[in-house]
PDB file of C-alpha atoms in Angstrom:
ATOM      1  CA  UNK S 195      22.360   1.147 -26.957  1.00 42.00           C
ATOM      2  CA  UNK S 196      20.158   3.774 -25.748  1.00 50.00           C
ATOM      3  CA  UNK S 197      21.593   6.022 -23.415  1.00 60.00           C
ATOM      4  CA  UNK S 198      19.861   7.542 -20.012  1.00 71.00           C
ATOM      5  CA  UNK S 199      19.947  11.661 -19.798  1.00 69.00           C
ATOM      6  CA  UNK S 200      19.612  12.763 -16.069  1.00 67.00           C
ATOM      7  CA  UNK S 201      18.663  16.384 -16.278  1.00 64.00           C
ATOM      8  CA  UNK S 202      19.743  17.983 -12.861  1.00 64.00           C
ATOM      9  CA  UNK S 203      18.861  21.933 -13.605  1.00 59.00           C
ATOM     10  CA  UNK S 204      15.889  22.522 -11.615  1.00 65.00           C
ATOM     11  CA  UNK S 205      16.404  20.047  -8.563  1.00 69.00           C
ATOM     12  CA  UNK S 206      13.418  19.111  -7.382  1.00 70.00           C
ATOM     13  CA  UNK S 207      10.917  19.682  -9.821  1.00 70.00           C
ATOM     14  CA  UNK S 208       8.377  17.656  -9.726  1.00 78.00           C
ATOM     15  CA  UNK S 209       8.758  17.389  -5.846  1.00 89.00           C
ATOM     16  CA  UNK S 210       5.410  17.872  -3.983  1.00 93.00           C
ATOM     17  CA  UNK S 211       5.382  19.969  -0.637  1.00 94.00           C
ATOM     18  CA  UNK S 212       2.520  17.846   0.581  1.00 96.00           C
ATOM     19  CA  UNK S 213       4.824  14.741   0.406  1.00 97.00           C
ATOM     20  CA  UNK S 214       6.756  13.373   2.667  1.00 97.00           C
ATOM     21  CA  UNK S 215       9.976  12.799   1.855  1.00 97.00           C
ATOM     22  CA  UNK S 216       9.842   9.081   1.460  1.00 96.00           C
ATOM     23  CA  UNK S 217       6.662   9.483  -1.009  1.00 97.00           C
ATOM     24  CA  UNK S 218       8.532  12.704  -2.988  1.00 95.00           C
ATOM     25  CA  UNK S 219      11.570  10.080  -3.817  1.00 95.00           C
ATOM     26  CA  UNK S 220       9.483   6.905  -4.956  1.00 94.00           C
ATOM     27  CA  UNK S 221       7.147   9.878  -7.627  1.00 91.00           C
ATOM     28  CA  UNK S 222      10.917  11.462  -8.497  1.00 86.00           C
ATOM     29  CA  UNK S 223      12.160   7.665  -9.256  1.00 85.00           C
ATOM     30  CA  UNK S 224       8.263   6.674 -11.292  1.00 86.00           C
ATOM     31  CA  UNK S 225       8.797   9.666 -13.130  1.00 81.00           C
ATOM     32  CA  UNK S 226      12.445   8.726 -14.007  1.00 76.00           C
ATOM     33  CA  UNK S 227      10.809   5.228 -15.037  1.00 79.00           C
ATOM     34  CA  UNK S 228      12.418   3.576 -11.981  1.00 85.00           C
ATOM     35  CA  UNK S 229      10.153   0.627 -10.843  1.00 91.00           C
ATOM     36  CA  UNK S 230       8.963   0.596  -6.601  1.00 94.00           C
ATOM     37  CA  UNK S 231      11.579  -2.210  -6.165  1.00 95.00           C
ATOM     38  CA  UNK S 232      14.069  -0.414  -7.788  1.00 92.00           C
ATOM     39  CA  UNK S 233      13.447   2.511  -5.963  1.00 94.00           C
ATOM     40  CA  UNK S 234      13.561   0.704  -2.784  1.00 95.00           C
ATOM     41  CA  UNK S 235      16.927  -0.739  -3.171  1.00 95.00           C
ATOM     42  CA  UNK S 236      18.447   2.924  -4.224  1.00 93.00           C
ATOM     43  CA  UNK S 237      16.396   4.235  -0.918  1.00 96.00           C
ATOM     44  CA  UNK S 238      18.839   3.658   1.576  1.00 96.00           C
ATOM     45  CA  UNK S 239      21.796   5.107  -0.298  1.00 93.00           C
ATOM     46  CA  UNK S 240      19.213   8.348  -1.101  1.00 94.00           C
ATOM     47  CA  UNK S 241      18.593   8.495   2.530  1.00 96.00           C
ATOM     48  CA  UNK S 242      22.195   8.207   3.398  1.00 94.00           C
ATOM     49  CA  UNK S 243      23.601  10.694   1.060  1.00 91.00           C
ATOM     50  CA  UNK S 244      21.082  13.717   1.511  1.00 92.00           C
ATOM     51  CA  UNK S 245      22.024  13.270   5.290  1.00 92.00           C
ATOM     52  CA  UNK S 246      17.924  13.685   6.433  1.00 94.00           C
ATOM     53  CA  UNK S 247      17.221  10.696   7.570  1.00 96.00           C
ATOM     54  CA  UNK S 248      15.335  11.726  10.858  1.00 96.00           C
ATOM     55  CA  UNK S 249      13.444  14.481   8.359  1.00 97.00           C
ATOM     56  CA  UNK S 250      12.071  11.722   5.691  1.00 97.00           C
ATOM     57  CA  UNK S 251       8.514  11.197   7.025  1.00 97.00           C
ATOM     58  CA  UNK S 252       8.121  15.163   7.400  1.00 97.00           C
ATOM     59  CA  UNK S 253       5.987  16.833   4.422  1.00 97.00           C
ATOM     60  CA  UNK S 254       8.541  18.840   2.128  1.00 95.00           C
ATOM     61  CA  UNK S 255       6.709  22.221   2.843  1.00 95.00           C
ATOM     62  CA  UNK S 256       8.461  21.908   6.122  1.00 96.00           C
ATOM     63  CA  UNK S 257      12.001  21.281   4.687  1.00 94.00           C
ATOM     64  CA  UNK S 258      14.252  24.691   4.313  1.00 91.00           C
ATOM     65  CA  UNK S 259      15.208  25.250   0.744  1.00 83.00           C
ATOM     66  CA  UNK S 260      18.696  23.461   1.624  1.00 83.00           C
ATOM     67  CA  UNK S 261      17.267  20.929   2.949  1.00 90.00           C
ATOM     68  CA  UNK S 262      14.552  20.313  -0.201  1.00 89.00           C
ATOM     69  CA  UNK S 263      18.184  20.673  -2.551  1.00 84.00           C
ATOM     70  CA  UNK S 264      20.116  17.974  -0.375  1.00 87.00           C
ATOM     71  CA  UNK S 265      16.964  15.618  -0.829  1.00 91.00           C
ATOM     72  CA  UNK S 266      16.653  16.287  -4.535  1.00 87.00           C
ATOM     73  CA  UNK S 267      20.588  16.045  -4.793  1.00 84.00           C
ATOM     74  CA  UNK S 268      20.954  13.123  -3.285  1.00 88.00           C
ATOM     75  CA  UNK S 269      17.407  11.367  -5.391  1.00 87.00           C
ATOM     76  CA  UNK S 270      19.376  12.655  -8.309  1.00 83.00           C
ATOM     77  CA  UNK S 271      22.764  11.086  -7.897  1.00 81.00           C
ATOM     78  CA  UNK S 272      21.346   7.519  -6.409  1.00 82.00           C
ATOM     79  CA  UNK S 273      19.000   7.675  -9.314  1.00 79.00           C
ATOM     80  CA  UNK S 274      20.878   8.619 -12.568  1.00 75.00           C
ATOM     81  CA  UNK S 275      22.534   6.254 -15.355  1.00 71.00           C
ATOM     82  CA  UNK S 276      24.106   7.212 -18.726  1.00 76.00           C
ATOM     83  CA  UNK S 277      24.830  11.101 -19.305  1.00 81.00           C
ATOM     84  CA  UNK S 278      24.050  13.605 -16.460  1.00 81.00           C
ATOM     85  CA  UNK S 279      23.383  17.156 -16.964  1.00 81.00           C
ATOM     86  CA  UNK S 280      24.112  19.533 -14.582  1.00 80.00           C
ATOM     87  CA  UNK S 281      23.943  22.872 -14.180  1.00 76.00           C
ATOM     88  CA  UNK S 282      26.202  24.721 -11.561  1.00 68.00           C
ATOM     89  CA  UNK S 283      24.183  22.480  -8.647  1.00 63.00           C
ATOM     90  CA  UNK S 284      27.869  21.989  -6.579  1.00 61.00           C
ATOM     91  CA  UNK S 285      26.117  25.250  -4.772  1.00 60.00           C
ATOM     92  CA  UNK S 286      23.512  22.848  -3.034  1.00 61.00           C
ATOM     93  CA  UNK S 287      24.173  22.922   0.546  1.00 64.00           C
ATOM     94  CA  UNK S 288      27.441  23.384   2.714  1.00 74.00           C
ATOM     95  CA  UNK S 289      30.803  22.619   2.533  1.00 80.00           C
ATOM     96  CA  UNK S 290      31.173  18.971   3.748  1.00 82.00           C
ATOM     97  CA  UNK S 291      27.779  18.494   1.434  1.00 81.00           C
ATOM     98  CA  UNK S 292      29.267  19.968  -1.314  1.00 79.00           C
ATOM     99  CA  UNK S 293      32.636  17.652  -0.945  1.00 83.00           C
ATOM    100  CA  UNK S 294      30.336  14.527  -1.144  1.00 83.00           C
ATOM    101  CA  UNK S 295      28.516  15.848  -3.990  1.00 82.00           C
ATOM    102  CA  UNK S 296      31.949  16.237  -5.772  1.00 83.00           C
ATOM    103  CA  UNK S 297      33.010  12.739  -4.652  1.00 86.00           C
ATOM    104  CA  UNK S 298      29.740  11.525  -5.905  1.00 84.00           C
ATOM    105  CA  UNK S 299      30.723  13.239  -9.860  1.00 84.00           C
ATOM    106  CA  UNK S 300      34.046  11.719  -9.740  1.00 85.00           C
ATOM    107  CA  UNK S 301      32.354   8.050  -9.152  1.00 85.00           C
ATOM    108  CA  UNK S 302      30.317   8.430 -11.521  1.00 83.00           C
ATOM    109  CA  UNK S 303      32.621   8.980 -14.276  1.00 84.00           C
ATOM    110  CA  UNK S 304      34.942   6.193 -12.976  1.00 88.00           C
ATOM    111  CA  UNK S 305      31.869   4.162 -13.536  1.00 84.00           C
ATOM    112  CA  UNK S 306      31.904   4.942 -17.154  1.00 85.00           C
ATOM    113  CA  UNK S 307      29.107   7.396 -17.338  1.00 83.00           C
ATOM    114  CA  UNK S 308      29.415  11.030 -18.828  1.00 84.00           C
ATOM    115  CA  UNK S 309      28.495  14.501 -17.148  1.00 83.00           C
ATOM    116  CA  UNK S 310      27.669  17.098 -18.760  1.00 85.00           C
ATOM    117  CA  UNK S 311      28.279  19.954 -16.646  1.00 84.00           C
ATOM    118  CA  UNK S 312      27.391  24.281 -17.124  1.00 84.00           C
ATOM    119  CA  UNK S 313      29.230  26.794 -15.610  1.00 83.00           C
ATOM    120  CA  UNK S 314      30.502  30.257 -15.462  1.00 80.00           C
ATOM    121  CA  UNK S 315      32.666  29.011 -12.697  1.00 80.00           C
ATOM    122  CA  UNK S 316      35.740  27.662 -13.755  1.00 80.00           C
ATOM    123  CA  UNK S 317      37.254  26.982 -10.613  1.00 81.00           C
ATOM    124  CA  UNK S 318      33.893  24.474 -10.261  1.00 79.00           C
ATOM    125  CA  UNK S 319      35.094  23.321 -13.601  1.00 83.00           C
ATOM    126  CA  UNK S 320      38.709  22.000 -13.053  1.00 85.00           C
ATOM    127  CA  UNK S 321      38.059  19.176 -10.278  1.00 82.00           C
ATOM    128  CA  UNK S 322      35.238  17.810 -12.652  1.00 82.00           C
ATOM    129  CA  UNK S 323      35.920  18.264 -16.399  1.00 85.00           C
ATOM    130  CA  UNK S 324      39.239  17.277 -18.555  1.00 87.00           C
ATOM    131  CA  UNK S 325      37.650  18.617 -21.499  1.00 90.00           C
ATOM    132  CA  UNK S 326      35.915  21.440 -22.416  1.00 92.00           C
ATOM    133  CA  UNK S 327      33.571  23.518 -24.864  1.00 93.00           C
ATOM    134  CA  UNK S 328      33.483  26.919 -24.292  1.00 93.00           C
ATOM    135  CA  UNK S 329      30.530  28.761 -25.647  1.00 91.00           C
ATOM    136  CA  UNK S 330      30.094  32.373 -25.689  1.00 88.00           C
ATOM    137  CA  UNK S 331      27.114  33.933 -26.587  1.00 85.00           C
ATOM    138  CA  UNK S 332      25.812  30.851 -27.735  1.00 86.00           C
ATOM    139  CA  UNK S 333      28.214  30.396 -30.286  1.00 90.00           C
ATOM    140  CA  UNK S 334      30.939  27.562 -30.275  1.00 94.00           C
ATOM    141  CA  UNK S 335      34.166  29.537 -29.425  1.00 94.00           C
ATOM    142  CA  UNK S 336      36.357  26.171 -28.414  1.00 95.00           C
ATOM    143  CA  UNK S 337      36.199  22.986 -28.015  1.00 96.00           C
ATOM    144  CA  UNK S 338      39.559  20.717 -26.194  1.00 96.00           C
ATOM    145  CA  UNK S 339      41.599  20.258 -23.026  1.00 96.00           C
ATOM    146  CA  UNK S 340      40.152  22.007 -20.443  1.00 94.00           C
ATOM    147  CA  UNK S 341      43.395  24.424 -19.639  1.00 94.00           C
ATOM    148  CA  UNK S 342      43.432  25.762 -23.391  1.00 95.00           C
ATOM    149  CA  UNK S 343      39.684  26.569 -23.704  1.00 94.00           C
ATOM    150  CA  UNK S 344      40.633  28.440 -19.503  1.00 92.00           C
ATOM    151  CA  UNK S 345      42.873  30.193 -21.682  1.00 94.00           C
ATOM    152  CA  UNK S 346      40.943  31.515 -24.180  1.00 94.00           C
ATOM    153  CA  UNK S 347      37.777  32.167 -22.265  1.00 91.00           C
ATOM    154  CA  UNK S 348      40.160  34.034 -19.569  1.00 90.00           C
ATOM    155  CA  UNK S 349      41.689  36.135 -22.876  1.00 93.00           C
ATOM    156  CA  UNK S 350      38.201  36.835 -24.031  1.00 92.00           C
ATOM    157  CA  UNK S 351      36.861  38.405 -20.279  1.00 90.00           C
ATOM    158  CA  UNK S 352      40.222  40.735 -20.455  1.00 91.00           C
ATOM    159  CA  UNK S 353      39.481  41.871 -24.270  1.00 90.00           C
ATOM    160  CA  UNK S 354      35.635  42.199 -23.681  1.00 89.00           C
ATOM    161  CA  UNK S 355      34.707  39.609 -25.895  1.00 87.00           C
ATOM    162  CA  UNK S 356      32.973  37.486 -23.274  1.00 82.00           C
ATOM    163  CA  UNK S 357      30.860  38.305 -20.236  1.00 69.00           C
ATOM    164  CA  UNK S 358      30.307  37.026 -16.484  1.00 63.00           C
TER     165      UNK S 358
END
């Protein structure tokens, strides 16, 4: 079978300011290939998790950057099947946000799917990732449990052979 990749690098692309935030979700879920009733049964969880719901009639261009990451966050994780790849996006928003996106990553790998997850953060890392593959300069420098390739990546900073 045919797997699903959910990029989730740039959140929000795609998003138009002159939507509201209603319309921005159903264009996000056509141009995911989600059909209008399928959108409309994943709205109220979207709503629910990006915590806006008094804001989703309001045109984006009037949403705070926070605010425009929560919504695309939130369209993101009610959205996504199959492998999801994310790049260090557990920065979206504030703390208690931050702990529901987290919750959201463990579900869905107890669901079955896979993330793919980027970071120079290890401590964003641990809670997410069992297993790791540690590139440095774009070269493969590990691959295996997650506290080995820690290890070497953390002997690599104190040598110089690796970079922030």
């Amino acid at each position: 079978t045919r797997e699903e990749v959910s990029p989730m690098f740039e959140l929000g692309l795609g998003f138009n300011p002159l939507f509201t935030a209603i319309q921005n979700i159903y264009l996000y879920g056509a141009l995911h290939g989600l059909s209008r009733k399928d959108i409309e049964r994943k709205l109220p969880g979207i709503i629910e998790f990006s915590g806006l719901k008094g804001f989703m009639h309001a045109k984006l261009r009037e949403f705070s950057s926070g605010m425009r990451q929560r919504l695309a966050f939130a369209t993101v994780m009610q959205t996504a099947r199959g492998i999801i790849m994310v790049d260090e996006v557990l920065a979206v928003g504030d703390i208690s946000f931050q702990k529901k996106c987290l919750n959201a990553f463990r579900e869905i790998l107890n669901r079955g799917d896979t993330i793919l997850y980027v970071s120079h953060d290890i401590g964003s890392v641990r809670p997410l990732c069992s297993r790791a593959l540690y590139l440095n300069r774009g070269q493969q420098r590990g691959y295996g449990p997650l506290p080995e390739m820690e290890s070497l990546y953390n002997e690599d900073l104190r040598e110089g052979r690796a970079s922030l």
